[in-house]
Amino acid sequence: MKRCFFTVLICFLLSPITTWADSIVISVENREFYPFFFLEKKNAPRGILLDMVKDGLTPIGIEPKFKPLPLKRGLRMVERGSVDAIIAPRIKNENFLLPDDAFEKDVSMQRILQIDSVVVTYKSDYEFLGVLNTLPTPIRITLGDPIESLFKQQGLSIDDAASGSHNIKKLMRDKKGCVITTSLKAMTWLDDPKIKENIDVSTEPVVSRSYFLIFSKKSGLGQDKIKLVWDEIAKNRDDYIYPIKLFTAY
Amino acid sequence: MKPKLWLVVLVMCMWTPLNAKTLEEWAKTFEPSALSYEERVKELQWFKDVSKTLSKKLDGKTIRSAAEHIKTHFYERDVLSEAFFDITGIRVKHNIIGEGPVVKEIMTQLRTGRVIEHIYVNDADLIGTHLRYQGVVNLSEYMKGEGKKYTNPYLDLDDWLNLEFGQDYSGNQLQLPDQQFSNLYWFRYDWFTDPKNKKDFKDRYGYELGVPINWAAYEDIAEFFTGRKQTNPDGSIVTAYGHLDYLKPSPSLGWRFTDAWLSIAGVGDKGLPNGIPVDEWGIRIENKVPVGSMVERGGAMNSPAAVYALSKFMEWLKFAPPEAKDLEWHTAGPRGAKGDVAQRIFQYITWLSTDAFHEAGSPVVGKDGFPVWRVAPTPHGRYWDEGMKVGYQDAGSWTIPKSVRDSYRAAAWLWAQFASSKTVSLKKFLVGGTPVRKSTINHPYIDKNIKKWAGLIEFYRSPAEKKWTDSGPNVPDYALSVTWVANLENALKEFHNGASIPELAQKTMDKMARDQDDMMATLKLKKFSPMLNPIKSKDYWLKQPGSPKPKRAPEKPETIAYDQLIKQWQ
């Protein structure tokens, strides 16, 4: 009887039913990119992109484990297959799996979200209309933001800080230069009575990027399942109710 | 000529688009107009002068606007944006997309701050959303402050038909109407005045065939015409349908109800433009704060009146053409022009400008070249009381998200004013049939051609027009409408499977009310955010005065002769 019980138990543990508890490791940048990703107390990663990825994986029975890392390191780990996936803008690499339209369109259908970075300046007549070398310097970005290379190419002076909050404080103190941040973060400053009267936010974004769940070709998750995940994320994103609940949480 | 001068001439020729018109040429194009030629030139000159620095600053950048796919907006895209560019040098890309995508885009922009479009023609039904999200430009403030320089001195806001549709509780203009569309009763005047039809109807029902005042009469007329042989002016003989509707699963199935169907049934309270404390979508409001949709919270979404509204929608499908199940609002819109429908209780006038309703040889156009159909007031349901709104109308309205700033905001505002200016409005109405200005509907040109609109102009000139209103400020977030679509789709599936109507309607409205309240409870809005009432017994609320109202006995059918009715409007 005992032997029979153990046989059943072993069969159960080895059976496909355990797939409901499958988990994958996803790298996410360890910098502040509020509200899309950021670190809470004890370095716990949180954010809209993480919620959307989690909600895309749950119906397929996969649990994500997010690993906050600097972008470059995260990408290397995806390349090696040390993590299954990474949340990032499109990056060409033969070891990466991205949706088919990732390099064909500026706004991919299978993105997680499209995120704009805008220019926040101290109240003045200046208006950013798409010409980078007109940006007031120093250009304040959050530490580790890959957007840095865009300004470096133009030879513009950059100042980085741990968070957007540090940057806006500096802008308010120095009354010069600009802050590059997400349109959502800029909206929160425009709601802040201490800040809103003193800043301008550009209509024109500095960059607009599709963020993806990029998989490693070495991930154990099959291509069919990966496509299902991308489809599920896109379905949620284009839903009417889902975004309300999502954005209300931040 | 020196070689350098040749070069300058060559560059100038390349720079100017070959088909560009001068300001004077455009002024001539917009004929007829509420303004004289000289006045038009003056107004267009203002647009030209004010845009000089702005267009230089924008340096060829394009203003993106979005609007739904109706004739009015195609005209804006194909003619007005071209005129605007020739006159101001500012290029506009007027994206024509469905109304569903328009709402989705603007809501995404409001939630994320990401600039998808610079300006939207967004239905004023969203005014409750905008005043609570605080995400769009307050045009009243803008016109007085930062945007004063860019505000047309010839704008004449008093000339607008229903400016209040785009205003918040304090009268601030958050949206500027661009095209207005009412939802009216549509019927075949020729069939209704046919002596044999009149006699047969009276013999069968005991009262005169005429424009139905209430749903009981509408139902009798629907039954009377369904299956009856009728003749059209083009000589075709058809088996008529007494009703027309649409029920294809789509966002527009939701609008079929959210566009005041419950109010028309009499679900709400008295009060104009919307009932207080209960009206649109069965929502109860206390001090501008939504407190519930369920009867158990003082709302009326699952009240006897709401159940009656859904029941009649389903019961009347037997009088409609079978393809109703495959129709959406835009495919059902022109359907009446096929010549086999006797009446329609819920006709958006937007579609009455389509050629099918007017062209020679159409089954619904007489030998004299004028329509044999008419529009009349919307019949009301059993729970309707004097003092309540009578029907639905809304205005696609220019709306600028706050994320659009500075030069883009100024250029978008100029485009909005240009596309609804006195210079162009009458011409735009003649194309799209959706008026926005009093000077349009009162113009002598319209007087001369009034028969063409078959009652619509009389409607807009009458004080009764004020009783047709939009969803108003009490709906806290237009996204609540998704709960309607999902539940109606399920209800219709059960209906097609033979479910009993009153029970199905009660079950559906109960679930819809609960879902809407659940969703309202999650909303955290900047102003007047919902705070739901505690649950009490249905009985408690049904015994209170006003809405939610207890069950009523069937009403006596009433009709009125169209010619008598039109005199009341005049």
PDB file of C-alpha atoms in Angstrom, chain B residues 125-292:
ATOM      1  CA  ASP B 125     -21.064  62.787 -23.686  1.00  0.00           C
ATOM      2  CA  LEU B 126     -17.641  62.670 -22.078  1.00  0.00           C
ATOM      3  CA  ILE B 127     -18.079  65.980 -20.266  1.00  0.00           C
ATOM      4  CA  GLY B 128     -18.629  64.152 -16.956  1.00  0.00           C
ATOM      5  CA  THR B 129     -15.352  62.325 -17.516  1.00  0.00           C
ATOM      6  CA  HIS B 130     -13.420  65.449 -18.474  1.00  0.00           C
ATOM      7  CA  LEU B 131     -14.628  67.552 -15.577  1.00  0.00           C
ATOM      8  CA  ARG B 132     -13.579  64.781 -13.185  1.00  0.00           C
ATOM      9  CA  TYR B 133     -10.258  63.795 -14.784  1.00  0.00           C
ATOM     10  CA  GLN B 134      -9.268  67.466 -15.168  1.00  0.00           C
ATOM     11  CA  GLY B 135      -7.185  66.336 -18.120  1.00  0.00           C
ATOM     12  CA  VAL B 136      -8.363  68.701 -20.859  1.00  0.00           C
ATOM     13  CA  VAL B 137      -7.759  72.377 -21.491  1.00  0.00           C
ATOM     14  CA  ASN B 138     -10.327  74.692 -19.924  1.00  0.00           C
ATOM     15  CA  LEU B 139     -11.121  76.658 -23.071  1.00  0.00           C
ATOM     16  CA  SER B 140     -12.876  79.460 -21.163  1.00  0.00           C
ATOM     17  CA  GLU B 141      -9.677  80.158 -19.236  1.00  0.00           C
ATOM     18  CA  TYR B 142      -7.521  79.643 -22.301  1.00  0.00           C
ATOM     19  CA  MET B 143      -9.519  82.162 -24.327  1.00  0.00           C
ATOM     20  CA  LYS B 144      -9.084  84.759 -21.591  1.00  0.00           C
ATOM     21  CA  GLY B 145      -5.424  84.064 -20.858  1.00  0.00           C
ATOM     22  CA  GLU B 146      -2.701  82.315 -22.795  1.00  0.00           C
ATOM     23  CA  GLY B 147      -4.891  81.713 -25.843  1.00  0.00           C
ATOM     24  CA  LYS B 148      -6.445  85.185 -26.069  1.00  0.00           C
ATOM     25  CA  LYS B 149      -4.153  86.140 -28.918  1.00  0.00           C
ATOM     26  CA  TYR B 150      -5.245  83.041 -30.827  1.00  0.00           C
ATOM     27  CA  THR B 151      -8.983  83.418 -30.219  1.00  0.00           C
ATOM     28  CA  ASN B 152     -10.970  84.492 -33.250  1.00  0.00           C
ATOM     29  CA  PRO B 153     -12.610  87.895 -32.637  1.00  0.00           C
ATOM     30  CA  TYR B 154     -15.411  86.739 -34.972  1.00  0.00           C
ATOM     31  CA  LEU B 155     -15.962  83.464 -33.074  1.00  0.00           C
ATOM     32  CA  ASP B 156     -19.356  84.570 -31.625  1.00  0.00           C
ATOM     33  CA  LEU B 157     -20.016  81.870 -29.034  1.00  0.00           C
ATOM     34  CA  ASP B 158     -23.627  83.089 -28.650  1.00  0.00           C
ATOM     35  CA  ASP B 159     -24.219  81.767 -32.149  1.00  0.00           C
ATOM     36  CA  TRP B 160     -23.699  78.157 -30.996  1.00  0.00           C
ATOM     37  CA  LEU B 161     -26.778  75.957 -30.698  1.00  0.00           C
ATOM     38  CA  ASN B 162     -25.891  74.032 -27.542  1.00  0.00           C
ATOM     39  CA  LEU B 163     -22.687  75.339 -26.105  1.00  0.00           C
ATOM     40  CA  GLU B 164     -23.711  73.977 -22.693  1.00  0.00           C
ATOM     41  CA  PHE B 165     -23.074  70.395 -23.846  1.00  0.00           C
ATOM     42  CA  GLY B 166     -19.343  71.040 -23.488  1.00  0.00           C
ATOM     43  CA  GLN B 167     -19.468  72.852 -20.146  1.00  0.00           C
ATOM     44  CA  ASP B 168     -18.634  71.664 -16.645  1.00  0.00           C
ATOM     45  CA  TYR B 169     -20.852  72.289 -13.602  1.00  0.00           C
ATOM     46  CA  SER B 170     -19.493  75.857 -13.320  1.00  0.00           C
ATOM     47  CA  GLY B 171     -20.130  76.738 -16.961  1.00  0.00           C
ATOM     48  CA  ASN B 172     -16.495  76.443 -18.072  1.00  0.00           C
ATOM     49  CA  GLN B 173     -16.143  75.406 -21.690  1.00  0.00           C
ATOM     50  CA  LEU B 174     -14.083  72.229 -21.723  1.00  0.00           C
ATOM     51  CA  GLN B 175     -15.239  71.166 -25.193  1.00  0.00           C
ATOM     52  CA  LEU B 176     -16.341  73.302 -28.143  1.00  0.00           C
ATOM     53  CA  PRO B 177     -19.120  71.697 -30.245  1.00  0.00           C
ATOM     54  CA  ASP B 178     -18.097  71.067 -33.853  1.00  0.00           C
ATOM     55  CA  GLN B 179     -21.037  69.068 -35.173  1.00  0.00           C
ATOM     56  CA  GLN B 180     -24.311  68.377 -33.434  1.00  0.00           C
ATOM     57  CA  PHE B 181     -26.477  65.356 -33.980  1.00  0.00           C
ATOM     58  CA  SER B 182     -29.856  64.606 -32.523  1.00  0.00           C
ATOM     59  CA  ASN B 183     -31.594  61.295 -32.334  1.00  0.00           C
ATOM     60  CA  LEU B 184     -35.167  61.606 -33.588  1.00  0.00           C
ATOM     61  CA  TYR B 185     -38.175  59.549 -34.582  1.00  0.00           C
ATOM     62  CA  TRP B 186     -38.081  58.816 -38.334  1.00  0.00           C
ATOM     63  CA  PHE B 187     -41.074  57.643 -40.329  1.00  0.00           C
ATOM     64  CA  ARG B 188     -42.615  57.276 -43.803  1.00  0.00           C
ATOM     65  CA  TYR B 189     -44.896  60.265 -44.116  1.00  0.00           C
ATOM     66  CA  ASP B 190     -46.296  58.937 -47.400  1.00  0.00           C
ATOM     67  CA  TRP B 191     -47.356  55.621 -45.828  1.00  0.00           C
ATOM     68  CA  PHE B 192     -48.688  57.284 -42.672  1.00  0.00           C
ATOM     69  CA  THR B 193     -50.931  59.607 -44.720  1.00  0.00           C
ATOM     70  CA  ASP B 194     -52.121  56.946 -47.143  1.00  0.00           C
ATOM     71  CA  PRO B 195     -55.950  56.784 -46.755  1.00  0.00           C
ATOM     72  CA  LYS B 196     -56.105  52.982 -46.811  1.00  0.00           C
ATOM     73  CA  ASN B 197     -53.386  52.655 -44.185  1.00  0.00           C
ATOM     74  CA  LYS B 198     -55.136  55.254 -42.032  1.00  0.00           C
ATOM     75  CA  LYS B 199     -58.491  53.513 -42.280  1.00  0.00           C
ATOM     76  CA  ASP B 200     -57.118  50.036 -41.643  1.00  0.00           C
ATOM     77  CA  PHE B 201     -55.150  51.244 -38.655  1.00  0.00           C
ATOM     78  CA  LYS B 202     -58.130  52.998 -37.092  1.00  0.00           C
ATOM     79  CA  ASP B 203     -60.337  49.967 -37.663  1.00  0.00           C
ATOM     80  CA  ARG B 204     -57.799  47.724 -35.972  1.00  0.00           C
ATOM     81  CA  TYR B 205     -56.568  49.867 -33.070  1.00  0.00           C
ATOM     82  CA  GLY B 206     -59.375  52.376 -32.546  1.00  0.00           C
ATOM     83  CA  TYR B 207     -57.279  55.545 -32.873  1.00  0.00           C
ATOM     84  CA  GLU B 208     -55.672  57.582 -35.654  1.00  0.00           C
ATOM     85  CA  LEU B 209     -52.459  56.538 -37.356  1.00  0.00           C
ATOM     86  CA  GLY B 210     -49.992  59.350 -36.707  1.00  0.00           C
ATOM     87  CA  VAL B 211     -46.722  60.218 -35.061  1.00  0.00           C
ATOM     88  CA  PRO B 212     -46.600  58.124 -31.879  1.00  0.00           C
ATOM     89  CA  ILE B 213     -46.336  60.142 -28.689  1.00  0.00           C
ATOM     90  CA  ASN B 214     -45.569  57.134 -26.527  1.00  0.00           C
ATOM     91  CA  TRP B 215     -44.085  53.657 -26.832  1.00  0.00           C
ATOM     92  CA  ALA B 216     -47.505  51.974 -26.704  1.00  0.00           C
ATOM     93  CA  ALA B 217     -48.481  53.694 -29.963  1.00  0.00           C
ATOM     94  CA  TYR B 218     -45.048  53.002 -31.480  1.00  0.00           C
ATOM     95  CA  GLU B 219     -45.541  49.313 -30.749  1.00  0.00           C
ATOM     96  CA  ASP B 220     -49.010  49.246 -32.347  1.00  0.00           C
ATOM     97  CA  ILE B 221     -47.708  50.992 -35.460  1.00  0.00           C
ATOM     98  CA  ALA B 222     -44.748  48.607 -35.637  1.00  0.00           C
ATOM     99  CA  GLU B 223     -47.101  45.655 -35.490  1.00  0.00           C
ATOM    100  CA  PHE B 224     -49.465  47.205 -38.032  1.00  0.00           C
ATOM    101  CA  PHE B 225     -46.858  47.773 -40.735  1.00  0.00           C
ATOM    102  CA  THR B 226     -44.838  44.590 -40.259  1.00  0.00           C
ATOM    103  CA  GLY B 227     -45.569  42.237 -43.149  1.00  0.00           C
ATOM    104  CA  ARG B 228     -47.881  44.746 -44.884  1.00  0.00           C
ATOM    105  CA  LYS B 229     -47.393  45.409 -48.615  1.00  0.00           C
ATOM    106  CA  GLN B 230     -46.446  49.022 -49.274  1.00  0.00           C
ATOM    107  CA  THR B 231     -45.599  50.985 -52.398  1.00  0.00           C
ATOM    108  CA  ASN B 232     -42.669  53.356 -52.796  1.00  0.00           C
ATOM    109  CA  PRO B 233     -42.550  56.468 -54.997  1.00  0.00           C
ATOM    110  CA  ASP B 234     -40.230  54.623 -57.411  1.00  0.00           C
ATOM    111  CA  GLY B 235     -43.004  52.069 -57.993  1.00  0.00           C
ATOM    112  CA  SER B 236     -41.383  49.252 -55.993  1.00  0.00           C
ATOM    113  CA  ILE B 237     -43.702  47.181 -53.815  1.00  0.00           C
ATOM    114  CA  VAL B 238     -42.209  45.959 -50.560  1.00  0.00           C
ATOM    115  CA  THR B 239     -43.183  43.871 -47.557  1.00  0.00           C
ATOM    116  CA  ALA B 240     -42.715  46.438 -44.831  1.00  0.00           C
ATOM    117  CA  TYR B 241     -41.083  46.269 -41.426  1.00  0.00           C
ATOM    118  CA  GLY B 242     -42.575  48.294 -38.610  1.00  0.00           C
ATOM    119  CA  HIS B 243     -39.312  48.933 -36.808  1.00  0.00           C
ATOM    120  CA  LEU B 244     -35.560  49.148 -37.360  1.00  0.00           C
ATOM    121  CA  ASP B 245     -32.791  48.510 -34.874  1.00  0.00           C
ATOM    122  CA  TYR B 246     -29.270  47.105 -34.575  1.00  0.00           C
ATOM    123  CA  LEU B 247     -27.718  44.588 -32.227  1.00  0.00           C
ATOM    124  CA  LYS B 248     -24.383  43.439 -33.600  1.00  0.00           C
ATOM    125  CA  PRO B 249     -21.900  43.037 -30.727  1.00  0.00           C
ATOM    126  CA  SER B 250     -19.793  46.209 -30.922  1.00  0.00           C
ATOM    127  CA  PRO B 251     -19.218  49.386 -28.913  1.00  0.00           C
ATOM    128  CA  SER B 252     -22.199  50.874 -30.744  1.00  0.00           C
ATOM    129  CA  LEU B 253     -24.500  48.311 -29.115  1.00  0.00           C
ATOM    130  CA  GLY B 254     -23.565  50.035 -25.869  1.00  0.00           C
ATOM    131  CA  TRP B 255     -24.364  53.491 -27.310  1.00  0.00           C
ATOM    132  CA  ARG B 256     -27.783  52.175 -28.353  1.00  0.00           C
ATOM    133  CA  PHE B 257     -28.514  52.189 -24.614  1.00  0.00           C
ATOM    134  CA  THR B 258     -26.122  54.730 -23.134  1.00  0.00           C
ATOM    135  CA  ASP B 259     -27.386  57.389 -25.562  1.00  0.00           C
ATOM    136  CA  ALA B 260     -30.355  58.082 -23.303  1.00  0.00           C
ATOM    137  CA  TRP B 261     -32.497  54.994 -24.046  1.00  0.00           C
ATOM    138  CA  LEU B 262     -33.180  54.626 -20.321  1.00  0.00           C
ATOM    139  CA  SER B 263     -34.071  58.327 -20.039  1.00  0.00           C
ATOM    140  CA  ILE B 264     -36.445  58.068 -23.006  1.00  0.00           C
ATOM    141  CA  ALA B 265     -38.147  55.144 -21.253  1.00  0.00           C
ATOM    142  CA  GLY B 266     -38.543  57.417 -18.235  1.00  0.00           C
ATOM    143  CA  VAL B 267     -35.945  55.930 -15.902  1.00  0.00           C
ATOM    144  CA  GLY B 268     -34.704  59.286 -14.567  1.00  0.00           C
ATOM    145  CA  ASP B 269     -35.996  62.256 -12.643  1.00  0.00           C
ATOM    146  CA  LYS B 270     -37.353  65.566 -13.861  1.00  0.00           C
ATOM    147  CA  GLY B 271     -34.888  68.287 -14.841  1.00  0.00           C
ATOM    148  CA  LEU B 272     -33.160  69.709 -17.903  1.00  0.00           C
ATOM    149  CA  PRO B 273     -30.724  69.115 -19.474  1.00  0.00           C
ATOM    150  CA  ASN B 274     -30.580  66.007 -17.258  1.00  0.00           C
ATOM    151  CA  GLY B 275     -32.746  64.780 -14.405  1.00  0.00           C
ATOM    152  CA  ILE B 276     -31.753  65.348 -10.802  1.00  0.00           C
ATOM    153  CA  PRO B 277     -30.855  63.358  -8.720  1.00  0.00           C
ATOM    154  CA  VAL B 278     -31.220  60.367 -11.058  1.00  0.00           C
ATOM    155  CA  ASP B 279     -30.918  60.246 -14.830  1.00  0.00           C
ATOM    156  CA  GLU B 280     -28.373  59.069 -17.382  1.00  0.00           C
ATOM    157  CA  TRP B 281     -27.244  55.464 -17.071  1.00  0.00           C
ATOM    158  CA  GLY B 282     -29.466  55.147 -14.010  1.00  0.00           C
ATOM    159  CA  ILE B 283     -26.843  56.925 -11.894  1.00  0.00           C
ATOM    160  CA  ARG B 284     -27.885  58.857  -8.769  1.00  0.00           C
ATOM    161  CA  ILE B 285     -25.896  62.018  -8.055  1.00  0.00           C
ATOM    162  CA  GLU B 286     -25.686  63.822  -4.736  1.00  0.00           C
ATOM    163  CA  ASN B 287     -23.820  67.157  -4.755  1.00  0.00           C
ATOM    164  CA  LYS B 288     -22.256  66.255  -8.106  1.00  0.00           C
ATOM    165  CA  VAL B 289     -20.910  63.001  -6.648  1.00  0.00           C
ATOM    166  CA  PRO B 290     -22.196  59.742  -8.158  1.00  0.00           C
ATOM    167  CA  VAL B 291     -23.516  57.550  -5.343  1.00  0.00           C
ATOM    168  CA  GLY B 292     -24.885  54.489  -7.111  1.00  0.00           C
TER     169      GLY B 292
END
